[in-house]
PDB file of C-alpha atoms in Angstrom:
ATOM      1  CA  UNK O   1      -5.054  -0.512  34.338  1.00 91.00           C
ATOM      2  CA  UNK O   2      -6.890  -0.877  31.174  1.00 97.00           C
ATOM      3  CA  UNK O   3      -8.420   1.479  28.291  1.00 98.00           C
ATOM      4  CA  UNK O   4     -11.935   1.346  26.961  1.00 98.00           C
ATOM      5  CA  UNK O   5     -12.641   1.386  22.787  1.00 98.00           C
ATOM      6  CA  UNK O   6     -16.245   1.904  21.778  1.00 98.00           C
ATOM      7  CA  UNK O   7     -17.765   2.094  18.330  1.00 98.00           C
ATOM      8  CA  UNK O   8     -21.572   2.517  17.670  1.00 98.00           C
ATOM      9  CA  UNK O   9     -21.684   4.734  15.153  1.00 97.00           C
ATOM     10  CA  UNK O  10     -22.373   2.804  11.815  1.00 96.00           C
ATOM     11  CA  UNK O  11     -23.580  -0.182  11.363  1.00 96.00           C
ATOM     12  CA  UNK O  12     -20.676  -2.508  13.952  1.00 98.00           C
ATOM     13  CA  UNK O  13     -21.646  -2.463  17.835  1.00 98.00           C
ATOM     14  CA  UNK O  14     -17.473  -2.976  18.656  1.00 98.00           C
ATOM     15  CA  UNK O  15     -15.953  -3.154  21.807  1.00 98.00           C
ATOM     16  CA  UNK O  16     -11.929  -3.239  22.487  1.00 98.00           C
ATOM     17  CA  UNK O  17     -10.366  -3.454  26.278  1.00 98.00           C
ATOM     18  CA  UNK O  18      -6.680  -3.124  26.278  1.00 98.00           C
ATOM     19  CA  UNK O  19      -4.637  -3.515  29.515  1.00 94.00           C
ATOM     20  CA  UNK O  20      -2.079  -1.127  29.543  1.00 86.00           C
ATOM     21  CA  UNK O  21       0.998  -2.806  31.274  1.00 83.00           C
ATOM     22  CA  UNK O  22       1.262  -5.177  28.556  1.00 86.00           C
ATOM     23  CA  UNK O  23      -0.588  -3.934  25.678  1.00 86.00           C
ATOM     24  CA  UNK O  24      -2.900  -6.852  25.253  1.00 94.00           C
ATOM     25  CA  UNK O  25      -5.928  -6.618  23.763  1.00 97.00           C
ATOM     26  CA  UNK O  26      -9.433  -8.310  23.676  1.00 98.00           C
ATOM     27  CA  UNK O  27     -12.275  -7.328  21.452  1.00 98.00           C
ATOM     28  CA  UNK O  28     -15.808  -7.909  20.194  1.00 98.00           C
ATOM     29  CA  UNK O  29     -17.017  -6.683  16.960  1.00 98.00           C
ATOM     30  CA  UNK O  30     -20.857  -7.473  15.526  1.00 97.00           C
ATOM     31  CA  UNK O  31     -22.278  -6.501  12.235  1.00 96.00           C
ATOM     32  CA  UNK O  32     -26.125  -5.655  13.509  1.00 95.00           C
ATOM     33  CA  UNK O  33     -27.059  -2.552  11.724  1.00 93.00           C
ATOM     34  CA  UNK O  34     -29.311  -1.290  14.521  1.00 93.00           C
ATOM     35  CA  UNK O  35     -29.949  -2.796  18.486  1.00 95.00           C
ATOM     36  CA  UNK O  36     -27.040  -1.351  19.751  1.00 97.00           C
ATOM     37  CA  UNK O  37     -28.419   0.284  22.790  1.00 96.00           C
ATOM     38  CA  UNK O  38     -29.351  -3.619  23.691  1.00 96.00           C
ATOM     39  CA  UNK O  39     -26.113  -4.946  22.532  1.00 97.00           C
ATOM     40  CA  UNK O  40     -23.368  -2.578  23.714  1.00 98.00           C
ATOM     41  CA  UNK O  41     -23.310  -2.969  27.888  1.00 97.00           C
ATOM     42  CA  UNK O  42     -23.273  -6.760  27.996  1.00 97.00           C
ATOM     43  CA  UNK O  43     -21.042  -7.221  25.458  1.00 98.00           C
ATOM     44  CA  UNK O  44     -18.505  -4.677  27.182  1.00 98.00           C
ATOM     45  CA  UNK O  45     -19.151  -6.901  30.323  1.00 98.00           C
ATOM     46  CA  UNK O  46     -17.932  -9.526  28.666  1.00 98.00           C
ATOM     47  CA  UNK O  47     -14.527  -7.834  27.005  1.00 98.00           C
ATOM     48  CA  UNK O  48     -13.530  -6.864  29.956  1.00 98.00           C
ATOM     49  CA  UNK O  49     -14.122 -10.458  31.851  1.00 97.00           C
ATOM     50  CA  UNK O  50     -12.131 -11.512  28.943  1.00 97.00           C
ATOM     51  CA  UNK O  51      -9.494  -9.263  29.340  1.00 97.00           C
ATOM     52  CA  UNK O  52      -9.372  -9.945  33.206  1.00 96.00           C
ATOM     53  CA  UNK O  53     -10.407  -6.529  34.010  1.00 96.00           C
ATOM     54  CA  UNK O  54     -13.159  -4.755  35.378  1.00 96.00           C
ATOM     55  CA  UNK O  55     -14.779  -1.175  35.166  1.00 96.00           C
ATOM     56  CA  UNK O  56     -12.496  -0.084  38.454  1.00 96.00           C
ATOM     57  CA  UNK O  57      -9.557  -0.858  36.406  1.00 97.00           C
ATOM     58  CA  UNK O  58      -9.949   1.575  33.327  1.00 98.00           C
ATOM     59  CA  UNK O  59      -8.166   5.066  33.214  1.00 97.00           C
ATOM     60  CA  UNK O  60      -9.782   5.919  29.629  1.00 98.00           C
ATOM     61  CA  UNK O  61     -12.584   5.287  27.784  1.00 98.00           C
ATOM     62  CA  UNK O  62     -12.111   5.848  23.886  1.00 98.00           C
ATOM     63  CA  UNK O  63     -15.831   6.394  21.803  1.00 98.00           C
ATOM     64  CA  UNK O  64     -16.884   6.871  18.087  1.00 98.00           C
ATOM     65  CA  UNK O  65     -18.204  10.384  17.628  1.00 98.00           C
ATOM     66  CA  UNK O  66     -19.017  10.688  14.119  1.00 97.00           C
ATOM     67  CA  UNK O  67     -19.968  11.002  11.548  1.00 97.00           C
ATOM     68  CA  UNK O  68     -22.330   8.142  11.143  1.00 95.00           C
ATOM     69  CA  UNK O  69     -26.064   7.121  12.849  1.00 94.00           C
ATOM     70  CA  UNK O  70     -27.800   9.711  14.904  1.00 94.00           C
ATOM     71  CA  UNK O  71     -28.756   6.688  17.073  1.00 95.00           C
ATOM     72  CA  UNK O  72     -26.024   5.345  16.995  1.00 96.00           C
ATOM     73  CA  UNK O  73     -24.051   8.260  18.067  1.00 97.00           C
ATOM     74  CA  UNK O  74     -25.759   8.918  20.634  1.00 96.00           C
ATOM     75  CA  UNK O  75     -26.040   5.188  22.137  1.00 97.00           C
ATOM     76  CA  UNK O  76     -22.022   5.267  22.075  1.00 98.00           C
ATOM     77  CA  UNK O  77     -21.727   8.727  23.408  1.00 98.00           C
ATOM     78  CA  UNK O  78     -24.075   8.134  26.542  1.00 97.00           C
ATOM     79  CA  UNK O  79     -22.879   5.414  27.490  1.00 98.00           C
ATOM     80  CA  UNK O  80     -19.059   6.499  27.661  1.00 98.00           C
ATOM     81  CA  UNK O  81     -20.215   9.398  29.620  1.00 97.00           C
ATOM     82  CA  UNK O  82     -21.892   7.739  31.983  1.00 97.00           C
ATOM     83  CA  UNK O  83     -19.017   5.435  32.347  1.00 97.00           C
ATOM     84  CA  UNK O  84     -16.712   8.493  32.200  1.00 98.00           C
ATOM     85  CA  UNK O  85     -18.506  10.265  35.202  1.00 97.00           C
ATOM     86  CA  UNK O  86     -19.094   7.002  37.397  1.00 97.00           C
ATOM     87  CA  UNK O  87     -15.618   6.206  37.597  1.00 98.00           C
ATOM     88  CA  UNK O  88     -14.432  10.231  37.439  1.00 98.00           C
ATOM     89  CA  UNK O  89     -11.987   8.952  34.127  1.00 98.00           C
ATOM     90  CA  UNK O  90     -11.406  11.033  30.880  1.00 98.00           C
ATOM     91  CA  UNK O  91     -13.641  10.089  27.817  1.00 98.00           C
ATOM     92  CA  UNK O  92     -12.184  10.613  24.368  1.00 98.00           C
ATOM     93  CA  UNK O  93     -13.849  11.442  21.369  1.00 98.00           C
ATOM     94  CA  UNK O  94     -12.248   9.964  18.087  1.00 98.00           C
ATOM     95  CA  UNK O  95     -13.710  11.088  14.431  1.00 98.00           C
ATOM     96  CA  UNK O  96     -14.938   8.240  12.268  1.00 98.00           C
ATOM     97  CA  UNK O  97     -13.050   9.611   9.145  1.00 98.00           C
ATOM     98  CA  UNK O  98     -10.143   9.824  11.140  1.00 98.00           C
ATOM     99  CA  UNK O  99     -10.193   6.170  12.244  1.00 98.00           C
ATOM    100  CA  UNK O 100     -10.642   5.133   8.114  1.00 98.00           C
ATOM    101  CA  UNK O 101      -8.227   6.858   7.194  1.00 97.00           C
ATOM    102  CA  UNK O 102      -5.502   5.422   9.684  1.00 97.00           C
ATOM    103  CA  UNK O 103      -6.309   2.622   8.631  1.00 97.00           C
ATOM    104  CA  UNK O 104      -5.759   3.023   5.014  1.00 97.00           C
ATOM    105  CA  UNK O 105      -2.429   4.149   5.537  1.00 96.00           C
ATOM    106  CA  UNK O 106      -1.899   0.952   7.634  1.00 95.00           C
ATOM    107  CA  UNK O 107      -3.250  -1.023   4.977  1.00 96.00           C
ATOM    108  CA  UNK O 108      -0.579   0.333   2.153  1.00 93.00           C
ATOM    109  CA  UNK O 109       2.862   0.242   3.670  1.00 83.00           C
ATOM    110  CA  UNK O 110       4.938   3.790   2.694  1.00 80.00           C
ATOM    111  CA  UNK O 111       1.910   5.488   0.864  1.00 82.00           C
ATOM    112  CA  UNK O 112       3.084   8.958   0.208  1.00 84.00           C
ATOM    113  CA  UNK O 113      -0.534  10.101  -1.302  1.00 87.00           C
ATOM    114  CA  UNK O 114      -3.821  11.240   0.332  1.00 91.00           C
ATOM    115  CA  UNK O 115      -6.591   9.112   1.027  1.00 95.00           C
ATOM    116  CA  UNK O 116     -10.089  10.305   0.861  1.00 95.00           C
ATOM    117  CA  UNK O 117     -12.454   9.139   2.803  1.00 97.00           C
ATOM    118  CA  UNK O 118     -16.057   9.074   1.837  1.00 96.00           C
ATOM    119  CA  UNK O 119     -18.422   6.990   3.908  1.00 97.00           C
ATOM    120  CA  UNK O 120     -21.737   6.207   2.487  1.00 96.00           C
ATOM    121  CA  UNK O 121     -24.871   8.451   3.957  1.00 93.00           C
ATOM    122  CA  UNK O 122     -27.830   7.285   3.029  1.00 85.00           C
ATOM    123  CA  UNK O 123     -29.722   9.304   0.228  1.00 84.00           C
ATOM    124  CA  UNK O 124     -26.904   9.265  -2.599  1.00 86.00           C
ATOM    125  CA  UNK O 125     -24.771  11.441   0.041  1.00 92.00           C
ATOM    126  CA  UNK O 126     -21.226  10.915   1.589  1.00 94.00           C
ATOM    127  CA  UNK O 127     -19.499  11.756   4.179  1.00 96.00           C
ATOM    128  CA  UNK O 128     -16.087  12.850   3.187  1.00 95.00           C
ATOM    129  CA  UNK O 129     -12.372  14.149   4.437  1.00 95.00           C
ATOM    130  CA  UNK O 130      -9.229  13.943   2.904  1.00 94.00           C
ATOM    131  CA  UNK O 131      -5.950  13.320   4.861  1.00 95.00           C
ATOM    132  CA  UNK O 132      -1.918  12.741   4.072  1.00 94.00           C
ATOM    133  CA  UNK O 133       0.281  11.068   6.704  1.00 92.00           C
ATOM    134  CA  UNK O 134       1.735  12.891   9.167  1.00 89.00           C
ATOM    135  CA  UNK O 135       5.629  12.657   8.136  1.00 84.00           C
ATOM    136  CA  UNK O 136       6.650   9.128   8.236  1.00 80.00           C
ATOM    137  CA  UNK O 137       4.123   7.755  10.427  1.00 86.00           C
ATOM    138  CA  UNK O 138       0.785   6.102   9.752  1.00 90.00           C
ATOM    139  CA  UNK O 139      -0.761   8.854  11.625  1.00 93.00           C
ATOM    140  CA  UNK O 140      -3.391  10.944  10.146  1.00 95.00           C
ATOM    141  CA  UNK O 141      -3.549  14.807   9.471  1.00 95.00           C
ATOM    142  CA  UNK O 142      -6.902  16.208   7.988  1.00 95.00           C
ATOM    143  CA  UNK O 143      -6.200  18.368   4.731  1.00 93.00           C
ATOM    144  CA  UNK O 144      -9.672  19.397   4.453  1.00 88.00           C
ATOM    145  CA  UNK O 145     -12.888  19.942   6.453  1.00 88.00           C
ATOM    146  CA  UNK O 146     -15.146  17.048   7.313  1.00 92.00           C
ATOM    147  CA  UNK O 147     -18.349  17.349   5.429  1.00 91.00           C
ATOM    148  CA  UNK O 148     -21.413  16.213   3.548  1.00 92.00           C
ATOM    149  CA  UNK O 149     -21.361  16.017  -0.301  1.00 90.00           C
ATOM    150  CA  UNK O 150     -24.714  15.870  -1.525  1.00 89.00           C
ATOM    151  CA  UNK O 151     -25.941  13.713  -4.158  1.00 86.00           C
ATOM    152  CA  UNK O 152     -27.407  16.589  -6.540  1.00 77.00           C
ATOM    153  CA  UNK O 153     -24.146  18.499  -6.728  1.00 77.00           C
ATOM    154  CA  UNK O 154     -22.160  14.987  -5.574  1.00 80.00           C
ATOM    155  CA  UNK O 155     -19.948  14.502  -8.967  1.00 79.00           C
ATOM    156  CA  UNK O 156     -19.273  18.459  -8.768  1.00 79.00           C
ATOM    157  CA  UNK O 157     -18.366  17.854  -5.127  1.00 82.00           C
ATOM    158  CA  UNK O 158     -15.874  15.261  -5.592  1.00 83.00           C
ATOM    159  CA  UNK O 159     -13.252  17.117  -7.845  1.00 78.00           C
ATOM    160  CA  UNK O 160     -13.105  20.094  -5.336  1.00 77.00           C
ATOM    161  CA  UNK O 161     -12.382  17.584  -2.812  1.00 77.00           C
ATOM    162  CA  UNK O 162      -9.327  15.709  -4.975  1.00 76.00           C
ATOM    163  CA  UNK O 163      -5.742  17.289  -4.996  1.00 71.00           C
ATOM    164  CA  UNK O 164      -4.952  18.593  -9.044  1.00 70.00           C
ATOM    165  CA  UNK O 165      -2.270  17.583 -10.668  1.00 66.00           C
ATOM    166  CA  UNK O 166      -0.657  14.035 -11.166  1.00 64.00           C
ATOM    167  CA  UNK O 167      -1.518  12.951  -8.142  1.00 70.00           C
ATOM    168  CA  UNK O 168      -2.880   9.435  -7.701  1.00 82.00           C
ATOM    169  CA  UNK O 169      -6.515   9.657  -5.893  1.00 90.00           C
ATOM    170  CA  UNK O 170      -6.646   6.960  -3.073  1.00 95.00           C
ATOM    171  CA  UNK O 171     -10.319   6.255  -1.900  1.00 96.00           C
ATOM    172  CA  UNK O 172     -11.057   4.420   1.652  1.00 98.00           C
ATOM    173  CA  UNK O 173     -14.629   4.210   2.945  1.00 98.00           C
ATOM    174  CA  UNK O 174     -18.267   2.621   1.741  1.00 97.00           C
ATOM    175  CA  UNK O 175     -18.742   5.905  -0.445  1.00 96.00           C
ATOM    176  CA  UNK O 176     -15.167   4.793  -2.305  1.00 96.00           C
ATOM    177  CA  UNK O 177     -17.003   2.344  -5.089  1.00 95.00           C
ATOM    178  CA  UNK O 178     -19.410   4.986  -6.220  1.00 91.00           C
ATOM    179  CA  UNK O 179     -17.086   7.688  -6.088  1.00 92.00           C
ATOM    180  CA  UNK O 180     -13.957   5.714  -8.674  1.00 93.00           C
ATOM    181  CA  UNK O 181     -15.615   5.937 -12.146  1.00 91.00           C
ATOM    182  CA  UNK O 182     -16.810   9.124 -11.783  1.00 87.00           C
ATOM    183  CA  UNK O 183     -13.209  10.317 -10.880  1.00 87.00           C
ATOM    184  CA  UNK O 184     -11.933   7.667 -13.864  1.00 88.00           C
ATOM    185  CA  UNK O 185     -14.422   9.707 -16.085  1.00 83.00           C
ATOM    186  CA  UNK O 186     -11.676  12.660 -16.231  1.00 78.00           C
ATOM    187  CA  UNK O 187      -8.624  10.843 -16.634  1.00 80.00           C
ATOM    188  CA  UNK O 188      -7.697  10.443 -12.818  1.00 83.00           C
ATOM    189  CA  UNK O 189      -5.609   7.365 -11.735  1.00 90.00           C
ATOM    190  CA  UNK O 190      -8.504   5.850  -9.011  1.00 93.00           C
ATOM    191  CA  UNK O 191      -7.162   3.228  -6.210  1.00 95.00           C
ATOM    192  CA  UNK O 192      -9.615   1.781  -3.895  1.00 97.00           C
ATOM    193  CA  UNK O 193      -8.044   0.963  -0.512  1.00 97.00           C
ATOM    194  CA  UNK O 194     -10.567  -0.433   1.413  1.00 98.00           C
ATOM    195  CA  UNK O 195     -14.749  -0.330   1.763  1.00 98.00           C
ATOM    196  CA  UNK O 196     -15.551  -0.419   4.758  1.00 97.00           C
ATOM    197  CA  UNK O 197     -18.614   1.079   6.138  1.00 97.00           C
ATOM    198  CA  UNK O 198     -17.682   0.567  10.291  1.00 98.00           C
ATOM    199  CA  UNK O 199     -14.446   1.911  11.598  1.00 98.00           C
ATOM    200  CA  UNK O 200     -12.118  -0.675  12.623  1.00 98.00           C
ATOM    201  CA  UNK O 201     -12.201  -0.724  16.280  1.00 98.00           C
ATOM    202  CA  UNK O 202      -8.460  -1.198  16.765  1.00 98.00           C
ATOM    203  CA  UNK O 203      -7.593   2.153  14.816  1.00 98.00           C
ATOM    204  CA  UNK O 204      -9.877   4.021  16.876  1.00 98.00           C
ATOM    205  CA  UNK O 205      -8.876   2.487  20.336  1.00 98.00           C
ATOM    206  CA  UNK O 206      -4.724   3.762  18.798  1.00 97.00           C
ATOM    207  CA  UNK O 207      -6.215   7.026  18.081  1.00 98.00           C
ATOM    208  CA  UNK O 208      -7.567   7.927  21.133  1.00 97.00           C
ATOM    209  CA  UNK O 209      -4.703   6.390  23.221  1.00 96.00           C
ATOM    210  CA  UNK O 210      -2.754   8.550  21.289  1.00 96.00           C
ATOM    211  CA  UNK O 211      -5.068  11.601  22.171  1.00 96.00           C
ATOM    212  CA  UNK O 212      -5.415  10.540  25.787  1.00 96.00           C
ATOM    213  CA  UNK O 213      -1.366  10.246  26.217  1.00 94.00           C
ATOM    214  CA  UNK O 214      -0.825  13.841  24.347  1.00 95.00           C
ATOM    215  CA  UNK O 215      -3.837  15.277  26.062  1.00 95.00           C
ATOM    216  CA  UNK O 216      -5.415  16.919  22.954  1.00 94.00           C
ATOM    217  CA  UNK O 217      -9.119  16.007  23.909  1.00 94.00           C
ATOM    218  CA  UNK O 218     -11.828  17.486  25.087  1.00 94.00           C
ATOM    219  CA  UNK O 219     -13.690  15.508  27.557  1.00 94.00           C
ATOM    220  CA  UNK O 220     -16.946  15.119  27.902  1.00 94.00           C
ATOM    221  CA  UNK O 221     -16.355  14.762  23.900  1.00 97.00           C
ATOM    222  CA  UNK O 222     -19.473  16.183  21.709  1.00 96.00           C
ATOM    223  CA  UNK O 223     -21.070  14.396  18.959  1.00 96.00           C
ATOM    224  CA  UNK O 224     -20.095  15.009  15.207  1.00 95.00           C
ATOM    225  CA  UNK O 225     -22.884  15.833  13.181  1.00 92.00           C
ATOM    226  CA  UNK O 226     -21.983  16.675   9.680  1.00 86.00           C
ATOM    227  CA  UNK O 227     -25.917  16.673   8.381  1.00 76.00           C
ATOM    228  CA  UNK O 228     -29.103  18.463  10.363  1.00 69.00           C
ATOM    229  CA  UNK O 229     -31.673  15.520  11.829  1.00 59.00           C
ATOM    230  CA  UNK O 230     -34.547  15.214  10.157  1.00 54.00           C
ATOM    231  CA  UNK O 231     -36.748  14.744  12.792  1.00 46.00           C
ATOM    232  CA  UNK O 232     -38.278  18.826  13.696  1.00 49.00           C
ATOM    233  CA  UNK O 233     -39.351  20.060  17.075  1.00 47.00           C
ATOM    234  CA  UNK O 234     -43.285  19.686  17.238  1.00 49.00           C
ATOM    235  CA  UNK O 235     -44.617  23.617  17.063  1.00 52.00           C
ATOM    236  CA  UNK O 236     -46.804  23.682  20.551  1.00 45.00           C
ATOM    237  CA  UNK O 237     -50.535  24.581  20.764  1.00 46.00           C
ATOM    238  CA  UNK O 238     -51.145  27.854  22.125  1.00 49.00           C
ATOM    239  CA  UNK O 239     -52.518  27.363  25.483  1.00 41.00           C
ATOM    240  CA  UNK O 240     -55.920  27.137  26.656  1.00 43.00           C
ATOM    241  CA  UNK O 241     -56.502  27.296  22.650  1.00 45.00           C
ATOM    242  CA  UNK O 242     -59.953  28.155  22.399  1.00 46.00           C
ATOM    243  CA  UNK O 243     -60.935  29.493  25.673  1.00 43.00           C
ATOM    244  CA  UNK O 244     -61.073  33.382  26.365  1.00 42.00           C
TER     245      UNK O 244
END
């Protein structure tokens, strides 16, 4: 038996195939920015040949749902459905921010302070969430909404989305650089975790195994849009314009 990871969402194409019975793990991860419709299906083909599995032997499949890329979204999201119906298995959806934030808390051993997450989102906006441990586990718990701080009211933003007090302010994500002096600005004690900008496959494969063994999913899983496309819906020509 063996569990499928998938991450599209930013700018990694990352695959992870662990076999259950003994907890090993193989994985692919590629920086490509976009292509990941091309990318994805042969390089699962090839985790799983390295893993000594094939599609018959996965119970789960575990996929990115956001935020991040509306391509890439969607390229993860199809294709762990159409997995997920093929072979009648369970597909789990597992938040980006979520998947950050684990593994911040990873990263600093005992860390008894939030971690806010802000992920870089093109235009001068982030994507952020804040989250404390859940007891004494690296496990994440979400202490506020998932949403989209704007860059025109983006400084504003960012102290409603810190704890007051004495609290240290620990920052995970792409969004994290941009975000410490203007938190330094009023006096705050700013600690940078980590930067990434892609998920790290291996905390999102944990969280949805976690999910999938609790059952607290939803599956088909639905995307995670925290900002409106900006494509429109063409307005159609009244028909037979012009003819009476």
């Amino acid at each position: 038996m063996a569990i499928l990871a998938i991450d599209t969402a930013s700018v990694n194409c990352s695959v992870l195939v662990e076999r259950v019975k003994d907890s090993d793990r193989c994985r692919s991860v590629e920086e490509i920015g976009r292509g990941h419709a091309e990318r994805l299906i042969p390089m699962i083909g090839r985790v799983l040949a390295e893993a000594g599995a094939d599609y018959d032997d996965l119970r789960a499949i575990v996929v990115t749902i956001g935020p991040g890329t509306f391509t890439g979204i969607r390229v993860g999201l199809s294709a762990a459905r159409g997995f997920g119906l093929a072979l009648d298995i369970p597909v789990i959806g597992v938040p980006v921010l979520h998947a950050h934030a684990l593994k911040a808390f990873r990263m600093v051993s005992g860390m008894d302070e939030s971690v806010l997450v802000l992920l870089n989102a093109s235009r001068g906006d982030v994507f952020a969430e804040r989250f404390s441990r859940q007891g004494s586990s690296d496990w994440p718990e979400s202490l506020s909404k998932g949403a989209l701080l704007e860059n025109e009211a983006l400084n504003h933003r960012l102290f409603e989305a810190v704890p007051d007090g004495g609290e240290s302010i620990n920052l995970a994500g792409s969004g994290a650089a941009a975000a410490k002096p203007v938190l330094e600005e009023c006096g705050r004690d700013v600690r940078i975790i980590h930067e990434h900008a892609a998920p790290d496959i291996d905390s999102v494969a944990d969280l949805g195994i976690r999910m999938y063994q609790d059952g607290m999913y939803t599956s088909p899983p639905d995307p995670l849009y925290l900002r409106k496309p900006d494509a429109k819906p063409q307005k159609m020509a009244p028909l037979f314009a012009g003819h009476r």
